Amino acid sequence: MLSSFHLCSSLTAFIVYGLVFQVHELQSAPLNVTGSPSPITVAMGEDVVLPCRLSPEQSAREMDVVWFREQFSPFVHRYKGGQDQYGEQMPQYQGRTKLLKDGLSMGSLNLKIFHVQLSDRGNYTCFVHRDSDYDEAVVELKVTASGSAPLIALEQYQGGGIRVACRSAGWYPQPQVLWQDSHGRHLPSLSESVTQDESGLFAAETSIILTRGTNQNLSCSVRHAPRSQEQGSAFYISDPFFQNAHPWMTALGVVLVAVVALLTVAVYLFKIKGKQEKKIAMQEAALRDRDAEIEEQAKELAWRRCAVPIEEVKVILDPDTAHCDLVLSEDCKSVIRQDTRQDIPDIPERFNPWRCVLGREGFTSGRYYWEVEAVDGGGWTVGVSREDVKRKGEIEFKPEEGIWAVGQWAGHFQALTSPNRTLLPEVQTPKRIRVSLDYEEGRVAFFSVDGGIPIFTFPLASFGGIRVHPWVWLGPGTWLKMWP
C-alpha cells in the first residue's frame, strides 16, 4: 500500500512538471506573427475582421499589440497592459475599432473595424511585442461599393436615330458599362465617361445611337468584377418614336423617361441619406458610451525599446571617410565641423564637398541601435548609409541615393524622405537621438532619448546585400558624439 502511494505521488509530480515545462516553453517561444496570405475584401458600410495570430499558439493577454497603417503612431488600435489604449488613435478610427479579446488566450489578435469606409482600404500592420522580442504581419484590406442600377435616358435625335444614355453611380472600384442587343452581343458605344467624386466612388456613363428597325431592343448592364456582380436594364423603342414628323411624341418619351430616372435617383439618394444618418447616430452613440477617461500617453519609452533592435553597438567613426573640414576626437567617437581645411589626402573614400562621415563598422545582417548626441550649430542629420553611396560631388540625401536620415535641416526638424521632406513639427528637436537598424526587415527607425518617444520610421527598404554604415552630416559649428 505504501508502494502504491509513492507510485501515485511520483506520477502526479511528473505530470505537474510536464505541464509547467510545456507552459514555460510556450512563454519562451519566439514570436511569429501571421496575418492573411490574401487580401480581405468587404463592402463599404459593413463590418470586417482583420486576422492576426501567434504561431505557435500562446496567450497574448500580457503582450503589447498595435495595429497601425503607414506609420507606427498615430495608430489604428492599441492593446497594452491588458487594456485598450486610445490616447494616440487616428481620428478616423475613433469609436470604430475593437480588439476581439475572446481569442487572446489562444494567440488570436483579430481586429474588428465597424462601418468600413472607402478610405479604410490599404495595408494594416499587426505589431506584437513581448519583453525584448517583437514581430509583425501585414494584412491588406480591399473595400468595394455597389452602386445604383443603370438609368437609361433618351436624350435627342442624332445621326438619323435617337441618342440613348446609360448612367450608374456609387461604385468602387471602377465598374464596366456595356450595351447588348437582344441576342446578348456587345455593341460599340458612341461615347464613354467615368468620374470619381470626393469620397472616391465612381460614376460611369455611356451612350449609343438607336436606329429604327436595327437595334431598337437592347439593354445596358453594369459589371462589377470584385464581387462578380452585374446589374442591367433593358428597353425597347417602338417605331413611332422615330417619326421626325411627330417630335412631340419623342419629347413625351424623353419626359417620361426623365421622370422615371428622377424618381429612381430620388429613391437612391433617400436610401443613401438614411444610411448616412444611421451611421452617424451609431458613431455618436459609440463615442458617448466610451469611457471619458483616456489614459495619458506621456511616456512611450517601452514602445521605443520594443521597436529597437536588440544589440547595442559602439560606433567608431572612420577618419578615411571624413570631409577635410571635420575634426575627429582621438577615440573617433565625436566629431566637430571647424571649416578649417586639414592637410589630408582626398582619397576616393572621403566625402567632398559634403561634410559627412561614416561609421567604421558596417552591417549586412542583424538588428542594432546606437545613439548620437548633438550640439547644434548650423544643422545636422544622423542615420544610415549604404556603403556604395556617392562620395564626390553633389549628393541628394534620400533613400533612393542610399541615405536614410532625420535631423535639423534648413531650420526645421524633419525626415529626409523622397520626393519631399517630411516635417516633424510635433517633435521637439532632441539633443540625443537613437538610430535603429533591422537589416533583414529593411527597417530604419529613430527615437528621441530626451522625450522617450518614437520620432519616425522609414518605409521598409531592401538593402540588397550591400553593407550599411552609420552616417552623419554636420552643419557649420556643429558637434556630434556617438554613444555608447
CSV table of C-alpha atoms in Angstrom, one decimal, residues 76-451:
chain,number,residue,atom,x,y,z
A,76,VAL,CA,-5.4,52.3,-35.6
A,77,HIS,CA,-5.8,50.4,-32.3
A,78,ARG,CA,-3.6,49.6,-29.4
A,79,TYR,CA,-3.7,47.0,-26.6
A,80,LYS,CA,-1.3,47.3,-23.7
A,81,GLY,CA,-1.2,46.1,-20.1
A,82,GLY,CA,-4.3,44.1,-20.6
A,83,GLN,CA,-6.4,47.1,-21.7
A,84,ASP,CA,-7.2,49.1,-24.9
A,85,GLN,CA,-5.4,52.4,-25.2
A,86,TYR,CA,-6.9,55.3,-27.2
A,87,GLY,CA,-4.6,58.2,-26.4
A,88,GLU,CA,-3.0,58.4,-29.9
A,89,GLN,CA,-5.6,56.7,-32.0
A,90,MET,CA,-6.2,58.0,-35.5
A,91,PRO,CA,-9.3,60.3,-35.5
A,92,GLN,CA,-11.0,58.4,-38.4
A,93,TYR,CA,-11.0,55.1,-36.3
A,94,GLN,CA,-12.2,56.5,-33.0
A,95,GLY,CA,-15.2,54.6,-31.9
A,96,ARG,CA,-14.9,52.1,-34.8
A,97,THR,CA,-12.3,49.5,-33.7
A,98,LYS,CA,-12.4,46.6,-31.3
A,99,LEU,CA,-9.7,44.0,-30.5
A,100,LEU,CA,-11.5,40.7,-30.2
A,101,LYS,CA,-10.2,39.6,-26.7
A,102,ASP,CA,-12.0,36.3,-26.6
A,103,GLY,CA,-9.2,34.8,-28.7
A,104,LEU,CA,-6.3,36.4,-26.8
A,105,SER,CA,-5.6,33.3,-24.7
A,106,MET,CA,-5.2,31.3,-27.9
A,107,GLY,CA,-2.9,33.8,-29.6
A,108,SER,CA,-5.7,35.4,-31.7
A,109,LEU,CA,-5.2,39.2,-32.2
A,110,ASN,CA,-8.0,39.8,-34.6
A,111,LEU,CA,-9.2,43.5,-35.1
A,112,LYS,CA,-12.8,44.3,-35.9
A,113,ILE,CA,-13.5,47.6,-37.8
A,114,PHE,CA,-17.1,48.8,-37.8
A,115,HIS,CA,-18.9,50.5,-40.7
A,116,VAL,CA,-16.0,50.3,-43.1
A,117,GLN,CA,-15.3,53.4,-45.2
A,118,LEU,CA,-13.7,53.6,-48.6
A,119,SER,CA,-10.7,55.4,-47.0
A,120,ASP,CA,-10.1,52.4,-44.9
A,121,ARG,CA,-8.7,50.4,-47.8
A,122,GLY,CA,-4.9,49.6,-47.8
A,123,ASN,CA,-2.3,47.7,-45.7
A,124,TYR,CA,-2.6,47.2,-41.9
A,125,THR,CA,0.3,46.0,-39.8
A,126,CYS,CA,-0.3,43.8,-36.7
A,127,PHE,CA,2.7,44.6,-34.4
A,128,VAL,CA,3.3,42.4,-31.3
A,129,HIS,CA,5.8,43.0,-28.6
A,130,ARG,CA,6.9,40.8,-25.6
A,131,ASP,CA,9.9,41.7,-23.5
A,132,SER,CA,12.8,42.2,-26.0
A,133,ASP,CA,11.2,40.2,-28.8
A,134,TYR,CA,8.8,41.5,-31.5
A,135,ASP,CA,7.3,40.6,-34.8
A,136,GLU,CA,4.6,41.9,-37.2
A,137,ALA,CA,2.4,40.8,-40.1
A,138,VAL,CA,0.7,42.8,-42.9
A,139,VAL,CA,-3.0,42.4,-43.8
A,140,GLU,CA,-4.4,44.1,-46.9
A,141,LEU,CA,-8.0,45.3,-46.8
A,142,LYS,CA,-9.9,45.9,-50.0
A,143,VAL,CA,-13.2,47.9,-50.0
A,144,THR,CA,-15.9,47.6,-52.6
A,145,ALA,CA,-19.1,49.6,-53.1
A,146,SER,CA,-22.2,48.6,-55.2
A,147,GLY,CA,-23.8,51.5,-57.0
A,148,SER,CA,-27.2,52.1,-58.4
A,149,ALA,CA,-29.0,50.2,-61.1
A,150,PRO,CA,-28.3,51.6,-64.6
A,151,LEU,CA,-30.6,54.5,-65.5
A,152,ILE,CA,-31.5,54.8,-69.2
A,153,ALA,CA,-32.4,58.2,-70.7
A,154,LEU,CA,-33.5,59.2,-74.2
A,155,GLU,CA,-31.5,62.4,-74.9
A,156,GLN,CA,-32.0,63.7,-78.5
A,157,TYR,CA,-32.2,63.0,-82.3
A,158,GLN,CA,-28.8,62.4,-83.7
A,159,GLY,CA,-27.3,60.7,-86.7
A,160,GLY,CA,-30.6,59.5,-88.1
A,161,GLY,CA,-31.6,57.9,-84.8
A,162,ILE,CA,-32.1,58.6,-81.1
A,163,ARG,CA,-29.2,59.1,-78.7
A,164,VAL,CA,-29.7,57.0,-75.6
A,165,ALA,CA,-27.6,57.3,-72.5
A,166,CYS,CA,-27.0,54.8,-69.7
A,167,ARG,CA,-25.8,56.1,-66.3
A,168,SER,CA,-24.9,54.4,-62.9
A,169,ALA,CA,-23.1,55.9,-59.8
A,170,GLY,CA,-21.8,54.8,-56.4
A,171,TRP,CA,-19.3,52.1,-57.4
A,172,TYR,CA,-15.8,51.1,-56.2
A,173,PRO,CA,-13.6,50.1,-57.9
A,174,GLN,CA,-14.5,51.3,-61.3
A,175,PRO,CA,-17.3,49.3,-63.0
A,176,GLN,CA,-17.7,48.4,-66.6
A,177,VAL,CA,-20.8,49.6,-68.5
A,178,LEU,CA,-21.8,47.6,-71.6
A,179,TRP,CA,-24.5,47.8,-74.3
A,180,GLN,CA,-26.0,44.5,-75.5
A,181,ASP,CA,-28.5,43.6,-78.2
A,182,SER,CA,-31.4,41.2,-77.9
A,183,HIS,CA,-29.0,38.3,-78.6
A,184,GLY,CA,-26.5,39.2,-75.9
A,185,ARG,CA,-23.9,40.6,-78.3
A,186,HIS,CA,-21.9,43.6,-77.2
A,187,LEU,CA,-22.5,46.9,-79.1
A,188,PRO,CA,-19.9,49.6,-79.5
A,189,SER,CA,-20.8,52.8,-77.6
A,190,LEU,CA,-20.8,56.3,-79.1
A,191,SER,CA,-19.1,57.8,-76.0
A,192,GLU,CA,-18.0,56.8,-72.5
A,193,SER,CA,-17.0,58.8,-69.4
A,194,VAL,CA,-16.0,57.9,-65.9
A,195,THR,CA,-15.9,60.3,-63.0
A,196,GLN,CA,-14.9,60.0,-59.3
A,197,ASP,CA,-16.4,62.0,-56.5
A,198,GLU,CA,-14.7,63.4,-53.4
A,199,SER,CA,-15.3,60.2,-51.5
A,200,GLY,CA,-13.7,58.1,-54.2
A,201,LEU,CA,-16.8,56.5,-55.6
A,202,PHE,CA,-17.1,56.1,-59.4
A,203,ALA,CA,-19.9,57.1,-61.7
A,204,ALA,CA,-20.0,55.8,-65.3
A,205,GLU,CA,-22.0,57.0,-68.4
A,206,THR,CA,-22.1,55.6,-71.9
A,207,SER,CA,-24.3,56.5,-74.9
A,208,ILE,CA,-25.3,54.8,-78.1
A,209,ILE,CA,-27.3,55.9,-81.3
A,210,LEU,CA,-30.5,53.8,-81.6
A,211,THR,CA,-31.9,53.5,-85.2
A,212,ARG,CA,-35.2,52.2,-86.4
A,213,GLY,CA,-35.5,48.5,-87.3
A,214,THR,CA,-31.9,47.6,-86.4
A,215,ASN,CA,-31.3,47.7,-82.7
A,216,GLN,CA,-34.5,49.0,-81.1
A,217,ASN,CA,-34.4,46.2,-78.5
A,218,LEU,CA,-31.3,46.4,-76.3
A,219,SER,CA,-30.1,46.5,-72.7
A,220,CYS,CA,-27.4,48.3,-70.6
A,221,SER,CA,-25.5,46.4,-67.9
A,222,VAL,CA,-23.0,47.4,-65.2
A,223,ARG,CA,-20.4,44.8,-64.3
A,224,HIS,CA,-18.5,44.9,-61.0
A,225,ALA,CA,-15.6,42.4,-61.1
A,226,PRO,CA,-14.6,42.3,-57.4
A,227,ARG,CA,-18.0,41.0,-56.3
A,228,SER,CA,-18.9,39.2,-59.6
A,229,GLN,CA,-21.9,41.4,-59.6
A,230,GLU,CA,-24.0,42.6,-62.6
A,231,GLN,CA,-27.0,44.9,-62.8
A,232,GLY,CA,-28.9,45.6,-66.0
A,233,SER,CA,-31.8,47.5,-67.5
A,234,ALA,CA,-33.5,46.5,-70.8
A,235,PHE,CA,-35.8,48.6,-73.0
A,236,TYR,CA,-37.5,48.7,-76.4
A,237,ILE,CA,-38.4,51.7,-78.5
A,238,SER,CA,-41.2,51.3,-81.0
A,239,ASP,CA,-41.4,52.8,-84.5
A,240,PRO,CA,-43.5,55.9,-83.7
A,241,PHE,CA,-40.6,57.4,-81.7
A,242,PHE,CA,-38.5,57.5,-84.9
A,243,GLN,CA,-41.1,59.7,-86.8
A,244,ASN,CA,-39.5,63.0,-87.1
A,245,ALA,CA,-42.9,64.5,-88.2
A,246,HIS,CA,-44.1,63.9,-84.6
A,247,PRO,CA,-41.4,65.3,-82.4
A,248,TRP,CA,-43.8,65.8,-79.6
A,249,MET,CA,-44.0,62.1,-79.2
A,250,THR,CA,-40.3,61.9,-78.8
A,251,ALA,CA,-40.4,64.7,-76.4
A,252,LEU,CA,-43.1,62.9,-74.4
A,253,GLY,CA,-41.0,59.8,-74.3
A,254,VAL,CA,-38.0,61.8,-73.1
A,255,VAL,CA,-40.1,63.4,-70.4
A,256,LEU,CA,-41.4,60.1,-69.2
A,257,VAL,CA,-38.0,58.5,-69.1
A,258,ALA,CA,-36.7,61.6,-67.3
A,259,VAL,CA,-39.5,61.4,-64.7
A,260,VAL,CA,-38.7,57.7,-64.1
A,261,ALA,CA,-35.0,58.5,-63.8
A,262,LEU,CA,-35.6,61.4,-61.4
A,263,LEU,CA,-37.8,59.1,-59.2
A,264,THR,CA,-35.2,56.4,-59.2
A,265,VAL,CA,-32.4,58.8,-58.3
A,266,ALA,CA,-34.6,60.3,-55.5
A,267,VAL,CA,-35.2,56.9,-54.0
A,268,TYR,CA,-31.5,56.1,-54.3
A,269,LEU,CA,-30.5,59.4,-52.6
A,270,PHE,CA,-33.1,58.9,-49.9
A,271,LYS,CA,-31.6,55.4,-49.1
A,272,ILE,CA,-28.1,56.8,-49.0
A,273,LYS,CA,-29.2,59.6,-46.7
A,274,GLY,CA,-30.9,57.2,-44.4
A,275,LYS,CA,-27.7,55.0,-44.2
A,276,GLN,CA,-25.5,58.1,-43.5
A,277,GLU,CA,-27.8,59.3,-40.7
A,278,LYS,CA,-27.9,55.8,-39.2
A,279,LYS,CA,-24.1,55.6,-39.4
A,280,ILE,CA,-23.6,59.0,-37.8
A,281,ALA,CA,-26.0,58.1,-35.0
A,282,MET,CA,-24.2,54.8,-34.3
A,283,GLN,CA,-20.8,56.6,-34.2
A,284,GLU,CA,-22.1,59.3,-31.8
A,285,ALA,CA,-23.5,56.5,-29.6
A,286,ALA,CA,-20.2,54.7,-29.6
A,287,LEU,CA,-18.4,57.9,-28.6
A,288,ARG,CA,-20.8,58.6,-25.8
A,289,ASP,CA,-20.5,55.1,-24.4
A,290,ARG,CA,-16.7,55.1,-24.4
A,291,ASP,CA,-15.1,56.0,-21.1
A,292,ALA,CA,-14.3,59.7,-20.9
A,293,GLU,CA,-11.1,58.9,-19.0
A,294,ILE,CA,-8.4,58.3,-21.6
A,295,GLU,CA,-5.0,57.2,-20.3
A,296,GLU,CA,-2.4,59.9,-20.9
A,297,GLN,CA,0.3,58.8,-23.2
A,298,ALA,CA,3.1,60.9,-21.9
A,299,LYS,CA,5.8,58.2,-21.8
A,300,GLU,CA,6.5,55.9,-24.7
A,301,LEU,CA,9.8,54.5,-23.6
A,302,ALA,CA,8.5,50.9,-23.5
A,303,TRP,CA,7.5,51.1,-27.2
A,304,ARG,CA,10.7,52.9,-28.1
A,305,ARG,CA,12.6,49.9,-26.6
A,306,CYS,CA,10.4,47.3,-28.2
A,307,ALA,CA,10.9,48.7,-31.7
A,308,VAL,CA,14.7,49.0,-31.3
A,309,PRO,CA,16.8,46.0,-32.4
A,310,ILE,CA,18.3,44.0,-29.5
A,311,GLU,CA,22.1,44.6,-30.0
A,312,GLU,CA,23.7,47.8,-28.9
A,313,VAL,CA,26.8,48.7,-30.9
A,314,LYS,CA,29.7,51.1,-30.2
A,315,VAL,CA,30.1,53.3,-33.3
A,316,ILE,CA,33.6,54.3,-34.2
A,317,LEU,CA,33.8,57.0,-36.9
A,318,ASP,CA,36.0,56.2,-39.9
A,319,PRO,CA,38.6,59.1,-40.5
A,320,ASP,CA,39.2,57.9,-44.0
A,321,THR,CA,35.6,58.9,-45.0
A,322,ALA,CA,35.5,62.2,-43.1
A,323,HIS,CA,35.5,65.5,-45.0
A,324,CYS,CA,38.7,67.5,-44.5
A,325,ASP,CA,36.7,70.2,-42.5
A,326,LEU,CA,35.6,67.6,-39.9
A,327,VAL,CA,37.9,67.1,-36.9
A,328,LEU,CA,37.5,63.7,-35.1
A,329,SER,CA,38.4,63.1,-31.5
A,330,GLU,CA,41.3,60.7,-30.6
A,331,ASP,CA,38.9,57.8,-29.9
A,332,CYS,CA,37.0,58.7,-33.1
A,333,LYS,CA,33.7,58.8,-31.2
A,334,SER,CA,33.0,62.5,-31.6
A,335,VAL,CA,33.3,65.0,-34.5
A,336,ILE,CA,33.2,68.7,-34.9
A,337,ARG,CA,32.9,70.9,-38.0
A,338,GLN,CA,35.5,73.7,-37.9
A,339,ASP,CA,35.5,74.7,-41.6
A,340,THR,CA,39.3,74.8,-41.5
A,341,ARG,CA,40.7,72.6,-44.2
A,342,GLN,CA,43.1,69.9,-42.9
A,343,ASP,CA,46.0,68.9,-44.9
A,344,ILE,CA,44.9,65.3,-45.6
A,345,PRO,CA,44.7,63.4,-48.9
A,346,ASP,CA,41.5,63.5,-50.9
A,347,ILE,CA,41.2,59.7,-51.2
A,348,PRO,CA,38.2,58.1,-53.0
A,349,GLU,CA,36.6,57.0,-49.7
A,350,ARG,CA,36.4,60.6,-48.4
A,351,PHE,CA,33.3,62.8,-48.8
A,352,ASN,CA,33.8,66.0,-50.7
A,353,PRO,CA,32.3,68.6,-50.7
A,354,TRP,CA,29.6,67.4,-48.3
A,355,ARG,CA,30.7,67.4,-44.6
A,356,CYS,CA,29.8,63.8,-44.0
A,357,VAL,CA,31.5,60.8,-42.2
A,358,LEU,CA,30.7,57.1,-41.9
A,359,GLY,CA,31.0,54.7,-39.1
A,360,ARG,CA,33.9,52.4,-39.5
A,361,GLU,CA,31.9,49.2,-39.0
A,362,GLY,CA,29.1,48.2,-41.4
A,363,PHE,CA,26.3,45.7,-41.2
A,364,THR,CA,25.0,43.1,-43.7
A,365,SER,CA,22.7,41.3,-41.2
A,366,GLY,CA,21.2,41.6,-37.7
A,367,ARG,CA,19.5,44.2,-35.6
A,368,TYR,CA,21.4,47.1,-34.0
A,369,TYR,CA,21.0,50.5,-32.4
A,370,TRP,CA,23.2,53.4,-31.3
A,371,GLU,CA,22.7,56.9,-30.0
A,372,VAL,CA,24.0,60.3,-31.2
A,373,GLU,CA,24.3,63.5,-29.1
A,374,ALA,CA,24.1,66.7,-31.0
A,375,VAL,CA,25.2,70.3,-30.1
A,376,ASP,CA,23.6,72.3,-33.0
A,377,GLY,CA,25.4,75.0,-34.8
A,378,GLY,CA,24.1,75.2,-38.3
A,379,GLY,CA,22.1,72.0,-38.6
A,380,TRP,CA,22.8,68.2,-38.5
A,381,THR,CA,21.4,64.9,-39.7
A,382,VAL,CA,22.0,61.4,-38.5
A,383,GLY,CA,21.1,58.0,-39.9
A,384,VAL,CA,22.5,55.2,-42.0
A,385,SER,CA,24.0,55.0,-45.5
A,386,ARG,CA,24.8,52.2,-47.9
A,387,GLU,CA,28.5,51.6,-48.4
A,388,ASP,CA,28.2,52.4,-52.1
A,389,VAL,CA,26.8,55.9,-51.5
A,390,LYS,CA,28.2,58.6,-53.7
A,391,ARG,CA,31.2,60.3,-52.0
A,392,LYS,CA,32.2,63.0,-54.5
A,393,GLY,CA,30.2,66.0,-56.0
A,394,GLU,CA,26.6,66.7,-55.3
A,395,ILE,CA,24.7,64.2,-53.2
A,396,GLU,CA,20.9,64.0,-52.5
A,397,PHE,CA,20.2,62.9,-49.0
A,398,LYS,CA,17.3,60.5,-49.7
A,399,PRO,CA,16.7,56.7,-49.7
A,400,GLU,CA,17.0,56.4,-53.4
A,401,GLU,CA,20.6,57.6,-53.1
A,402,GLY,CA,21.3,55.2,-50.2
A,403,ILE,CA,20.7,57.5,-47.2
A,404,TRP,CA,18.0,57.2,-44.5
A,405,ALA,CA,18.3,60.1,-42.0
A,406,VAL,CA,16.5,62.7,-39.9
A,407,GLY,CA,17.8,65.9,-38.4
A,408,GLN,CA,17.7,69.6,-38.0
A,409,TRP,CA,17.8,70.6,-41.7
A,410,ALA,CA,17.1,74.1,-43.2
A,411,GLY,CA,15.8,75.4,-39.9
A,412,HIS,CA,13.3,72.5,-39.4
A,413,PHE,CA,13.4,69.2,-37.7
A,414,GLN,CA,12.5,66.7,-40.4
A,415,ALA,CA,12.9,63.3,-42.0
A,416,LEU,CA,14.8,63.3,-45.3
A,417,THR,CA,12.2,61.4,-47.3
A,418,SER,CA,11.6,61.5,-51.0
A,419,PRO,CA,10.3,63.1,-53.2
A,420,ASN,CA,9.5,65.7,-50.4
A,421,ARG,CA,10.9,66.1,-46.9
A,422,THR,CA,8.6,65.2,-44.0
A,423,LEU,CA,8.4,68.0,-41.5
A,424,LEU,CA,8.1,66.8,-37.8
A,425,PRO,CA,6.6,69.8,-36.1
A,426,GLU,CA,5.1,67.8,-33.3
A,427,VAL,CA,8.5,66.6,-32.2
A,428,GLN,CA,10.8,68.9,-30.2
A,429,THR,CA,14.3,68.7,-31.7
A,430,PRO,CA,16.1,66.2,-29.5
A,431,LYS,CA,19.5,66.6,-28.1
A,432,ARG,CA,20.1,62.9,-28.1
A,433,ILE,CA,18.6,60.6,-30.7
A,434,ARG,CA,18.6,56.9,-31.1
A,435,VAL,CA,19.1,55.2,-34.5
A,436,SER,CA,17.9,51.6,-35.0
A,437,LEU,CA,18.5,49.3,-37.9
A,438,ASP,CA,16.9,46.0,-38.7
A,439,TYR,CA,18.8,44.8,-41.8
A,440,GLU,CA,16.7,41.8,-42.8
A,441,GLU,CA,13.4,43.7,-42.4
A,442,GLY,CA,14.9,46.8,-44.1
A,443,ARG,CA,13.7,48.9,-41.2
A,444,VAL,CA,15.3,52.2,-40.2
A,445,ALA,CA,13.7,54.0,-37.2
A,446,PHE,CA,14.5,56.9,-35.0
A,447,PHE,CA,13.6,57.7,-31.3
A,448,SER,CA,14.0,60.7,-29.0
A,449,VAL,CA,16.1,59.7,-26.0
A,450,ASP,CA,15.1,63.0,-24.4
A,451,GLY,CA,11.4,62.5,-24.7
